[in-house]
Amino acid sequence: VDGFHTINVGKLYNGEDGFVPCTPLGIIEILKSLPITLEGKETVVLGRSHLVGTPVAQLLLQENTTVTVCHSRTVNIEEHCKRADILVVAIGKRHFVKGDWIKEGAVVIDVGVNHHTDGKLYGDVDFDEAIHKASYITPVPKGVGPMTIAMLLENTWKAYCLREGK
């Protein structure tokens, strides 16, 4: 039900029904809950992991957004971010994305969870700076994390219903 079995990964990339990885699925649910149209939007995903970046990019493609995936070898990441209508950040570096990297009115989904010596959790986006530019932004903690759990429960319910033939 976590969506990472080879069969489910294949189904995701073929656009078939299966179990979708929970964090990417939660991100899509967050985006669909907003009063915006996803189709045609310029989307930038920072991070290409098989846990978040790559599957969320595939889901965003299925929603007909134009997707750019940036990673540690991408040149001028800041410039890519500045073009994004939707910015999904999952790289694991505290406050990597600064407020002036955010396009005015962009939707920012911060997936980062970075433990700091002060005992607090911080995201990959500098929230205090980005909030002044973003139309919507997820907090860290209590943003994407609870949606991941909710999607795991949804996938579990789906598995139960398939087993019971409901």
Short mmCIF file of N, CA and C in Angstrom, two decimals:
data_model
loop_
_atom_site.label_atom_id
_atom_site.label_comp_id
_atom_site.label_asym_id
_atom_site.label_seq_id
_atom_site.Cartn_x
_atom_site.Cartn_y
_atom_site.Cartn_z
N VAL A 1 0.81 -1.21 0.00
CA VAL A 1 0.00 0.00 0.00
C VAL A 1 0.85 1.27 0.00
N ASP A 2 2.16 1.14 0.14
CA ASP A 2 2.99 2.35 0.11
C ASP A 2 3.21 2.84 -1.31
N GLY A 3 2.87 2.03 -2.31
CA GLY A 3 2.97 2.43 -3.70
C GLY A 3 4.33 2.23 -4.34
N PHE A 4 5.27 1.61 -3.64
CA PHE A 4 6.62 1.49 -4.16
C PHE A 4 6.95 0.13 -4.77
N HIS A 5 6.01 -0.80 -4.74
CA HIS A 5 6.26 -2.09 -5.39
C HIS A 5 6.45 -1.85 -6.89
N THR A 6 7.26 -2.65 -7.51
CA THR A 6 7.56 -2.51 -8.93
C THR A 6 6.29 -2.48 -9.78
N ILE A 7 5.32 -3.28 -9.44
CA ILE A 7 4.06 -3.29 -10.20
C ILE A 7 3.36 -1.93 -10.09
N ASN A 8 3.31 -1.38 -8.89
CA ASN A 8 2.65 -0.08 -8.71
C ASN A 8 3.42 1.05 -9.40
N VAL A 9 4.72 0.99 -9.36
CA VAL A 9 5.53 2.01 -10.05
C VAL A 9 5.25 1.95 -11.55
N GLY A 10 5.21 0.75 -12.09
CA GLY A 10 4.89 0.58 -13.51
C GLY A 10 3.51 1.10 -13.85
N LYS A 11 2.55 0.81 -13.00
CA LYS A 11 1.19 1.30 -13.23
C LYS A 11 1.14 2.82 -13.19
N LEU A 12 1.88 3.43 -12.27
CA LEU A 12 1.92 4.89 -12.19
C LEU A 12 2.40 5.48 -13.51
N TYR A 13 3.48 4.94 -14.05
CA TYR A 13 4.06 5.49 -15.27
C TYR A 13 3.27 5.13 -16.53
N ASN A 14 2.41 4.13 -16.42
CA ASN A 14 1.54 3.78 -17.55
C ASN A 14 0.16 4.41 -17.41
N GLY A 15 -0.06 5.18 -16.35
CA GLY A 15 -1.35 5.82 -16.15
C GLY A 15 -2.46 4.86 -15.76
N GLU A 16 -2.09 3.73 -15.20
CA GLU A 16 -3.05 2.71 -14.79
C GLU A 16 -3.38 2.86 -13.31
N ASP A 17 -4.52 2.31 -12.93
CA ASP A 17 -4.93 2.36 -11.53
C ASP A 17 -4.06 1.41 -10.70
N GLY A 18 -3.58 1.91 -9.60
CA GLY A 18 -2.76 1.11 -8.68
C GLY A 18 -2.59 1.89 -7.39
N PHE A 19 -1.65 1.49 -6.60
CA PHE A 19 -1.35 2.21 -5.37
C PHE A 19 -0.25 3.22 -5.66
N VAL A 20 -0.55 4.48 -5.41
CA VAL A 20 0.37 5.57 -5.70
C VAL A 20 1.16 5.88 -4.42
N PRO A 21 2.47 6.18 -4.54
CA PRO A 21 3.23 6.55 -3.34
C PRO A 21 2.54 7.67 -2.57
N CYS A 22 2.53 7.53 -1.25
CA CYS A 22 1.68 8.35 -0.39
C CYS A 22 2.02 9.83 -0.36
N THR A 23 3.28 10.18 -0.27
CA THR A 23 3.62 11.62 -0.23
C THR A 23 3.28 12.31 -1.55
N PRO A 24 3.68 11.76 -2.70
CA PRO A 24 3.27 12.39 -3.96
C PRO A 24 1.75 12.48 -4.12
N LEU A 25 1.05 11.43 -3.72
CA LEU A 25 -0.41 11.46 -3.82
C LEU A 25 -0.99 12.55 -2.92
N GLY A 26 -0.42 12.71 -1.73
CA GLY A 26 -0.86 13.76 -0.82
C GLY A 26 -0.62 15.15 -1.39
N ILE A 27 0.50 15.32 -2.08
CA ILE A 27 0.80 16.61 -2.71
C ILE A 27 -0.25 16.93 -3.77
N ILE A 28 -0.60 15.95 -4.57
CA ILE A 28 -1.62 16.18 -5.61
C ILE A 28 -2.96 16.50 -4.96
N GLU A 29 -3.30 15.84 -3.89
CA GLU A 29 -4.56 16.13 -3.19
C GLU A 29 -4.56 17.56 -2.63
N ILE A 30 -3.43 17.99 -2.09
CA ILE A 30 -3.33 19.37 -1.62
C ILE A 30 -3.58 20.33 -2.78
N LEU A 31 -2.91 20.10 -3.89
CA LEU A 31 -3.05 20.99 -5.04
C LEU A 31 -4.48 21.00 -5.58
N LYS A 32 -5.11 19.84 -5.61
CA LYS A 32 -6.50 19.76 -6.11
C LYS A 32 -7.49 20.42 -5.15
N SER A 33 -7.11 20.58 -3.90
CA SER A 33 -8.00 21.21 -2.93
C SER A 33 -7.99 22.74 -3.04
N LEU A 34 -7.02 23.27 -3.77
CA LEU A 34 -6.89 24.72 -3.91
C LEU A 34 -7.76 25.24 -5.06
N PRO A 35 -8.18 26.49 -4.97
CA PRO A 35 -8.99 27.06 -6.04
C PRO A 35 -8.15 27.51 -7.24
N ILE A 36 -7.41 26.55 -7.79
CA ILE A 36 -6.56 26.83 -8.95
C ILE A 36 -6.79 25.74 -9.99
N THR A 37 -6.41 26.02 -11.21
CA THR A 37 -6.41 25.03 -12.28
C THR A 37 -4.99 24.54 -12.45
N LEU A 38 -4.80 23.23 -12.43
CA LEU A 38 -3.46 22.67 -12.59
C LEU A 38 -3.03 22.65 -14.06
N GLU A 39 -3.96 22.34 -14.93
CA GLU A 39 -3.65 22.20 -16.34
C GLU A 39 -2.98 23.46 -16.90
N GLY A 40 -1.87 23.22 -17.60
CA GLY A 40 -1.16 24.33 -18.24
C GLY A 40 -0.18 25.07 -17.36
N LYS A 41 -0.17 24.77 -16.06
CA LYS A 41 0.73 25.49 -15.16
C LYS A 41 2.18 25.03 -15.36
N GLU A 42 3.10 25.96 -15.14
CA GLU A 42 4.53 25.67 -15.14
C GLU A 42 4.90 25.17 -13.75
N THR A 43 5.32 23.91 -13.69
CA THR A 43 5.63 23.29 -12.40
C THR A 43 7.12 22.95 -12.34
N VAL A 44 7.73 23.26 -11.21
CA VAL A 44 9.12 22.88 -10.99
C VAL A 44 9.18 22.00 -9.75
N VAL A 45 9.84 20.86 -9.90
CA VAL A 45 10.06 19.92 -8.80
C VAL A 45 11.55 19.93 -8.49
N LEU A 46 11.89 20.29 -7.25
CA LEU A 46 13.29 20.24 -6.81
C LEU A 46 13.50 18.92 -6.09
N GLY A 47 14.27 18.05 -6.70
CA GLY A 47 14.53 16.73 -6.15
C GLY A 47 14.02 15.66 -7.09
N ARG A 48 14.81 14.61 -7.28
CA ARG A 48 14.45 13.55 -8.22
C ARG A 48 14.42 12.18 -7.57
N SER A 49 14.23 12.13 -6.26
CA SER A 49 14.22 10.84 -5.57
C SER A 49 13.05 9.98 -6.04
N HIS A 50 13.20 8.68 -5.86
CA HIS A 50 12.11 7.77 -6.22
C HIS A 50 10.99 7.81 -5.17
N LEU A 51 11.27 8.45 -4.03
CA LEU A 51 10.25 8.55 -2.98
C LEU A 51 9.28 9.70 -3.22
N VAL A 52 9.78 10.83 -3.69
CA VAL A 52 8.92 12.01 -3.86
C VAL A 52 9.07 12.64 -5.25
N GLY A 53 10.25 13.11 -5.57
CA GLY A 53 10.44 13.93 -6.76
C GLY A 53 9.98 13.31 -8.06
N THR A 54 10.46 12.11 -8.37
CA THR A 54 10.11 11.48 -9.63
C THR A 54 8.63 11.10 -9.70
N PRO A 55 8.06 10.46 -8.68
CA PRO A 55 6.62 10.15 -8.79
C PRO A 55 5.72 11.38 -8.78
N VAL A 56 6.06 12.43 -8.03
CA VAL A 56 5.20 13.62 -8.06
C VAL A 56 5.31 14.30 -9.42
N ALA A 57 6.47 14.26 -10.05
CA ALA A 57 6.60 14.80 -11.40
C ALA A 57 5.69 14.05 -12.37
N GLN A 58 5.64 12.74 -12.26
CA GLN A 58 4.78 11.93 -13.12
C GLN A 58 3.31 12.26 -12.88
N LEU A 59 2.92 12.38 -11.62
CA LEU A 59 1.53 12.74 -11.30
C LEU A 59 1.18 14.13 -11.83
N LEU A 60 2.11 15.06 -11.74
CA LEU A 60 1.87 16.41 -12.26
C LEU A 60 1.75 16.41 -13.78
N LEU A 61 2.52 15.56 -14.44
CA LEU A 61 2.37 15.40 -15.89
C LEU A 61 0.98 14.88 -16.23
N GLN A 62 0.49 13.93 -15.43
CA GLN A 62 -0.85 13.38 -15.65
C GLN A 62 -1.94 14.42 -15.43
N GLU A 63 -1.62 15.48 -14.69
CA GLU A 63 -2.56 16.59 -14.49
C GLU A 63 -2.37 17.68 -15.55
N ASN A 64 -1.54 17.38 -16.55
CA ASN A 64 -1.29 18.27 -17.68
C ASN A 64 -0.58 19.57 -17.30
N THR A 65 0.30 19.50 -16.29
CA THR A 65 1.18 20.63 -16.03
C THR A 65 2.46 20.42 -16.84
N THR A 66 3.20 21.47 -17.04
CA THR A 66 4.51 21.38 -17.68
C THR A 66 5.53 21.26 -16.56
N VAL A 67 6.27 20.16 -16.56
CA VAL A 67 7.12 19.84 -15.41
C VAL A 67 8.60 19.94 -15.75
N THR A 68 9.32 20.65 -14.90
CA THR A 68 10.78 20.67 -14.92
C THR A 68 11.25 20.05 -13.62
N VAL A 69 12.14 19.07 -13.71
CA VAL A 69 12.71 18.44 -12.52
C VAL A 69 14.14 18.94 -12.38
N CYS A 70 14.43 19.55 -11.24
CA CYS A 70 15.78 20.04 -10.94
C CYS A 70 16.41 19.16 -9.88
N HIS A 71 17.73 19.09 -9.90
CA HIS A 71 18.45 18.23 -8.97
C HIS A 71 19.82 18.83 -8.68
N SER A 72 20.67 18.08 -8.01
CA SER A 72 21.95 18.62 -7.56
C SER A 72 22.88 19.04 -8.70
N ARG A 73 22.64 18.56 -9.89
CA ARG A 73 23.49 18.92 -11.03
C ARG A 73 22.84 19.98 -11.94
N THR A 74 21.67 20.46 -11.56
CA THR A 74 20.97 21.46 -12.37
C THR A 74 21.67 22.81 -12.24
N VAL A 75 21.90 23.44 -13.36
CA VAL A 75 22.50 24.77 -13.39
C VAL A 75 21.38 25.81 -13.25
N ASN A 76 21.62 26.83 -12.45
CA ASN A 76 20.67 27.94 -12.27
C ASN A 76 19.32 27.51 -11.71
N ILE A 77 19.35 26.73 -10.66
CA ILE A 77 18.10 26.28 -10.03
C ILE A 77 17.22 27.47 -9.67
N GLU A 78 17.81 28.51 -9.17
CA GLU A 78 17.05 29.71 -8.79
C GLU A 78 16.21 30.23 -9.95
N GLU A 79 16.75 30.25 -11.15
CA GLU A 79 16.02 30.74 -12.32
C GLU A 79 14.84 29.84 -12.66
N HIS A 80 15.02 28.54 -12.50
CA HIS A 80 13.90 27.62 -12.73
C HIS A 80 12.78 27.89 -11.72
N CYS A 81 13.16 28.07 -10.47
CA CYS A 81 12.16 28.32 -9.42
C CYS A 81 11.37 29.60 -9.71
N LYS A 82 12.04 30.61 -10.17
CA LYS A 82 11.39 31.90 -10.41
C LYS A 82 10.32 31.83 -11.51
N ARG A 83 10.36 30.79 -12.35
CA ARG A 83 9.37 30.62 -13.42
C ARG A 83 8.17 29.77 -12.98
N ALA A 84 8.26 29.15 -11.83
CA ALA A 84 7.27 28.15 -11.42
C ALA A 84 5.97 28.76 -10.92
N ASP A 85 4.86 28.30 -11.51
CA ASP A 85 3.54 28.59 -10.96
C ASP A 85 3.30 27.71 -9.74
N ILE A 86 3.85 26.48 -9.82
CA ILE A 86 3.79 25.52 -8.72
C ILE A 86 5.21 25.03 -8.47
N LEU A 87 5.65 25.13 -7.23
CA LEU A 87 7.00 24.72 -6.86
C LEU A 87 6.90 23.65 -5.77
N VAL A 88 7.42 22.46 -6.08
CA VAL A 88 7.44 21.35 -5.11
C VAL A 88 8.90 21.14 -4.74
N VAL A 89 9.21 21.25 -3.45
CA VAL A 89 10.61 21.19 -3.01
C VAL A 89 10.80 20.00 -2.07
N ALA A 90 11.66 19.07 -2.50
CA ALA A 90 11.93 17.85 -1.73
C ALA A 90 13.40 17.47 -1.89
N ILE A 91 14.28 18.27 -1.28
CA ILE A 91 15.71 18.02 -1.45
C ILE A 91 16.46 17.77 -0.15
N GLY A 92 15.85 18.09 0.98
CA GLY A 92 16.49 17.81 2.26
C GLY A 92 17.55 18.80 2.68
N LYS A 93 17.39 20.06 2.31
CA LYS A 93 18.34 21.10 2.72
C LYS A 93 17.56 22.27 3.32
N ARG A 94 17.78 22.49 4.59
CA ARG A 94 17.04 23.51 5.33
C ARG A 94 17.15 24.88 4.68
N HIS A 95 15.98 25.48 4.44
CA HIS A 95 15.86 26.83 3.89
C HIS A 95 16.64 27.04 2.60
N PHE A 96 16.74 26.00 1.79
CA PHE A 96 17.46 26.09 0.52
C PHE A 96 16.82 27.12 -0.41
N VAL A 97 15.50 27.11 -0.50
CA VAL A 97 14.79 28.03 -1.38
C VAL A 97 14.48 29.31 -0.62
N LYS A 98 14.93 30.41 -1.14
CA LYS A 98 14.73 31.72 -0.52
C LYS A 98 13.48 32.40 -1.09
N GLY A 99 12.99 33.36 -0.38
CA GLY A 99 11.78 34.07 -0.79
C GLY A 99 11.89 34.72 -2.15
N ASP A 100 13.06 35.25 -2.48
CA ASP A 100 13.20 35.92 -3.77
C ASP A 100 13.32 34.94 -4.94
N TRP A 101 13.31 33.63 -4.65
CA TRP A 101 13.28 32.62 -5.70
C TRP A 101 11.84 32.31 -6.11
N ILE A 102 10.87 32.80 -5.35
CA ILE A 102 9.47 32.45 -5.55
C ILE A 102 8.81 33.46 -6.49
N LYS A 103 8.12 32.95 -7.48
CA LYS A 103 7.34 33.79 -8.38
C LYS A 103 6.14 34.33 -7.61
N GLU A 104 5.82 35.59 -7.81
CA GLU A 104 4.67 36.21 -7.15
C GLU A 104 3.41 35.38 -7.44
N GLY A 105 2.73 34.93 -6.38
CA GLY A 105 1.49 34.18 -6.52
C GLY A 105 1.66 32.68 -6.71
N ALA A 106 2.89 32.19 -6.68
CA ALA A 106 3.13 30.76 -6.87
C ALA A 106 2.57 29.94 -5.71
N VAL A 107 2.30 28.68 -6.00
CA VAL A 107 1.93 27.72 -4.97
C VAL A 107 3.21 26.96 -4.61
N VAL A 108 3.53 26.92 -3.32
CA VAL A 108 4.77 26.28 -2.87
C VAL A 108 4.43 25.11 -1.95
N ILE A 109 4.89 23.93 -2.35
CA ILE A 109 4.72 22.72 -1.56
C ILE A 109 6.09 22.33 -1.03
N ASP A 110 6.27 22.46 0.28
CA ASP A 110 7.55 22.17 0.93
C ASP A 110 7.47 20.79 1.57
N VAL A 111 8.24 19.85 1.02
CA VAL A 111 8.23 18.48 1.50
C VAL A 111 9.38 18.23 2.48
N GLY A 112 10.30 19.17 2.58
CA GLY A 112 11.49 18.98 3.40
C GLY A 112 11.21 18.85 4.87
N VAL A 113 11.95 17.96 5.52
CA VAL A 113 11.90 17.81 6.97
C VAL A 113 13.35 17.78 7.44
N ASN A 114 13.79 18.89 8.00
CA ASN A 114 15.18 19.02 8.43
C ASN A 114 15.24 19.30 9.91
N HIS A 115 15.89 18.39 10.65
CA HIS A 115 16.05 18.55 12.09
C HIS A 115 17.21 19.51 12.34
N HIS A 116 17.00 20.43 13.25
CA HIS A 116 18.03 21.42 13.55
C HIS A 116 18.49 21.25 14.99
N THR A 117 19.65 21.78 15.30
CA THR A 117 20.20 21.66 16.66
C THR A 117 19.32 22.34 17.70
N ASP A 118 18.46 23.28 17.28
CA ASP A 118 17.57 23.93 18.24
C ASP A 118 16.36 23.07 18.58
N GLY A 119 16.31 21.84 18.00
CA GLY A 119 15.23 20.92 18.29
C GLY A 119 14.00 21.08 17.41
N LYS A 120 14.02 22.07 16.53
CA LYS A 120 12.87 22.31 15.66
C LYS A 120 13.05 21.64 14.30
N LEU A 121 11.91 21.47 13.61
CA LEU A 121 11.92 20.99 12.24
C LEU A 121 11.80 22.18 11.30
N TYR A 122 12.54 22.13 10.22
CA TYR A 122 12.51 23.19 9.22
C TYR A 122 12.31 22.56 7.84
N GLY A 123 11.69 23.33 6.96
CA GLY A 123 11.49 22.88 5.61
C GLY A 123 12.65 23.24 4.71
N ASP A 124 12.52 22.83 3.46
CA ASP A 124 13.51 23.16 2.43
C ASP A 124 13.34 24.59 1.93
N VAL A 125 12.19 25.19 2.24
CA VAL A 125 11.88 26.55 1.82
C VAL A 125 11.94 27.46 3.04
N ASP A 126 12.51 28.62 2.89
CA ASP A 126 12.51 29.60 3.97
C ASP A 126 11.09 30.19 4.05
N PHE A 127 10.29 29.59 4.90
CA PHE A 127 8.86 29.92 4.99
C PHE A 127 8.63 31.39 5.28
N ASP A 128 9.38 31.95 6.21
CA ASP A 128 9.18 33.35 6.60
C ASP A 128 9.41 34.32 5.45
N GLU A 129 10.28 33.96 4.52
CA GLU A 129 10.51 34.79 3.33
C GLU A 129 9.49 34.48 2.24
N ALA A 130 9.25 33.20 2.02
CA ALA A 130 8.41 32.77 0.89
C ALA A 130 6.94 33.13 1.07
N ILE A 131 6.48 33.22 2.30
CA ILE A 131 5.06 33.47 2.55
C ILE A 131 4.62 34.82 1.98
N HIS A 132 5.55 35.73 1.81
CA HIS A 132 5.22 37.05 1.28
C HIS A 132 5.02 37.05 -0.25
N LYS A 133 5.49 35.99 -0.91
CA LYS A 133 5.37 35.90 -2.37
C LYS A 133 4.35 34.84 -2.80
N ALA A 134 4.25 33.76 -2.05
CA ALA A 134 3.41 32.63 -2.44
C ALA A 134 1.93 32.92 -2.19
N SER A 135 1.09 32.41 -3.08
CA SER A 135 -0.36 32.50 -2.84
C SER A 135 -0.78 31.44 -1.83
N TYR A 136 -0.12 30.28 -1.88
CA TYR A 136 -0.34 29.18 -0.94
C TYR A 136 1.01 28.55 -0.67
N ILE A 137 1.22 28.13 0.58
CA ILE A 137 2.47 27.47 0.94
C ILE A 137 2.19 26.49 2.08
N THR A 138 2.79 25.31 1.99
CA THR A 138 2.61 24.33 3.06
C THR A 138 3.63 24.58 4.16
N PRO A 139 3.21 24.47 5.40
CA PRO A 139 4.15 24.65 6.51
C PRO A 139 4.93 23.37 6.79
N VAL A 140 6.02 23.52 7.50
CA VAL A 140 6.78 22.37 8.03
C VAL A 140 7.04 22.68 9.48
N PRO A 141 6.60 21.82 10.39
CA PRO A 141 5.82 20.59 10.18
C PRO A 141 4.34 20.89 9.95
N LYS A 142 3.56 19.83 9.88
CA LYS A 142 2.09 19.85 9.77
C LYS A 142 1.57 20.30 8.42
N GLY A 143 2.33 20.04 7.38
CA GLY A 143 1.89 20.36 6.03
C GLY A 143 1.68 19.09 5.24
N VAL A 144 2.72 18.67 4.54
CA VAL A 144 2.64 17.48 3.70
C VAL A 144 2.61 16.19 4.53
N GLY A 145 3.28 16.18 5.66
CA GLY A 145 3.35 14.98 6.50
C GLY A 145 2.00 14.36 6.84
N PRO A 146 1.06 15.14 7.37
CA PRO A 146 -0.26 14.57 7.66
C PRO A 146 -0.97 14.04 6.41
N MET A 147 -0.72 14.66 5.27
CA MET A 147 -1.32 14.16 4.03
C MET A 147 -0.72 12.82 3.63
N THR A 148 0.56 12.62 3.91
CA THR A 148 1.20 11.34 3.63
C THR A 148 0.50 10.24 4.42
N ILE A 149 0.26 10.51 5.69
CA ILE A 149 -0.42 9.53 6.54
C ILE A 149 -1.84 9.28 6.05
N ALA A 150 -2.54 10.34 5.69
CA ALA A 150 -3.91 10.20 5.19
C ALA A 150 -3.94 9.36 3.91
N MET A 151 -2.97 9.54 3.03
CA MET A 151 -2.94 8.78 1.77
C MET A 151 -2.58 7.32 2.03
N LEU A 152 -1.74 7.06 3.04
CA LEU A 152 -1.45 5.67 3.41
C LEU A 152 -2.73 4.99 3.89
N LEU A 153 -3.52 5.70 4.68
CA LEU A 153 -4.79 5.15 5.13
C LEU A 153 -5.75 4.94 3.95
N GLU A 154 -5.75 5.88 3.01
CA GLU A 154 -6.61 5.74 1.83
C GLU A 154 -6.19 4.52 1.01
N ASN A 155 -4.88 4.35 0.80
CA ASN A 155 -4.40 3.18 0.07
C ASN A 155 -4.73 1.88 0.80
N THR A 156 -4.65 1.91 2.12
CA THR A 156 -5.00 0.72 2.92
C THR A 156 -6.47 0.39 2.76
N TRP A 157 -7.32 1.40 2.80
CA TRP A 157 -8.77 1.18 2.60
C TRP A 157 -9.03 0.64 1.20
N LYS A 158 -8.34 1.19 0.21
CA LYS A 158 -8.50 0.72 -1.16
C LYS A 158 -8.10 -0.75 -1.27
N ALA A 159 -7.00 -1.13 -0.62
CA ALA A 159 -6.55 -2.52 -0.64
C ALA A 159 -7.59 -3.44 0.02
N TYR A 160 -8.14 -3.00 1.12
CA TYR A 160 -9.17 -3.77 1.81
C TYR A 160 -10.38 -3.95 0.90
N CYS A 161 -10.82 -2.88 0.27
CA CYS A 161 -11.99 -2.96 -0.61
C CYS A 161 -11.73 -3.86 -1.81
N LEU A 162 -10.52 -3.84 -2.37
CA LEU A 162 -10.19 -4.73 -3.48
C LEU A 162 -10.19 -6.18 -3.03
N ARG A 163 -9.70 -6.42 -1.82
CA ARG A 163 -9.66 -7.78 -1.28
C ARG A 163 -11.05 -8.32 -1.04
N GLU A 164 -11.91 -7.46 -0.56
CA GLU A 164 -13.28 -7.86 -0.24
C GLU A 164 -14.21 -7.78 -1.45
N GLY A 165 -13.69 -7.27 -2.57
CA GLY A 165 -14.51 -7.16 -3.78
C GLY A 165 -15.58 -6.09 -3.69
N LYS A 166 -15.30 -5.04 -2.92
CA LYS A 166 -16.30 -3.98 -2.73
C LYS A 166 -16.12 -2.87 -3.74
#
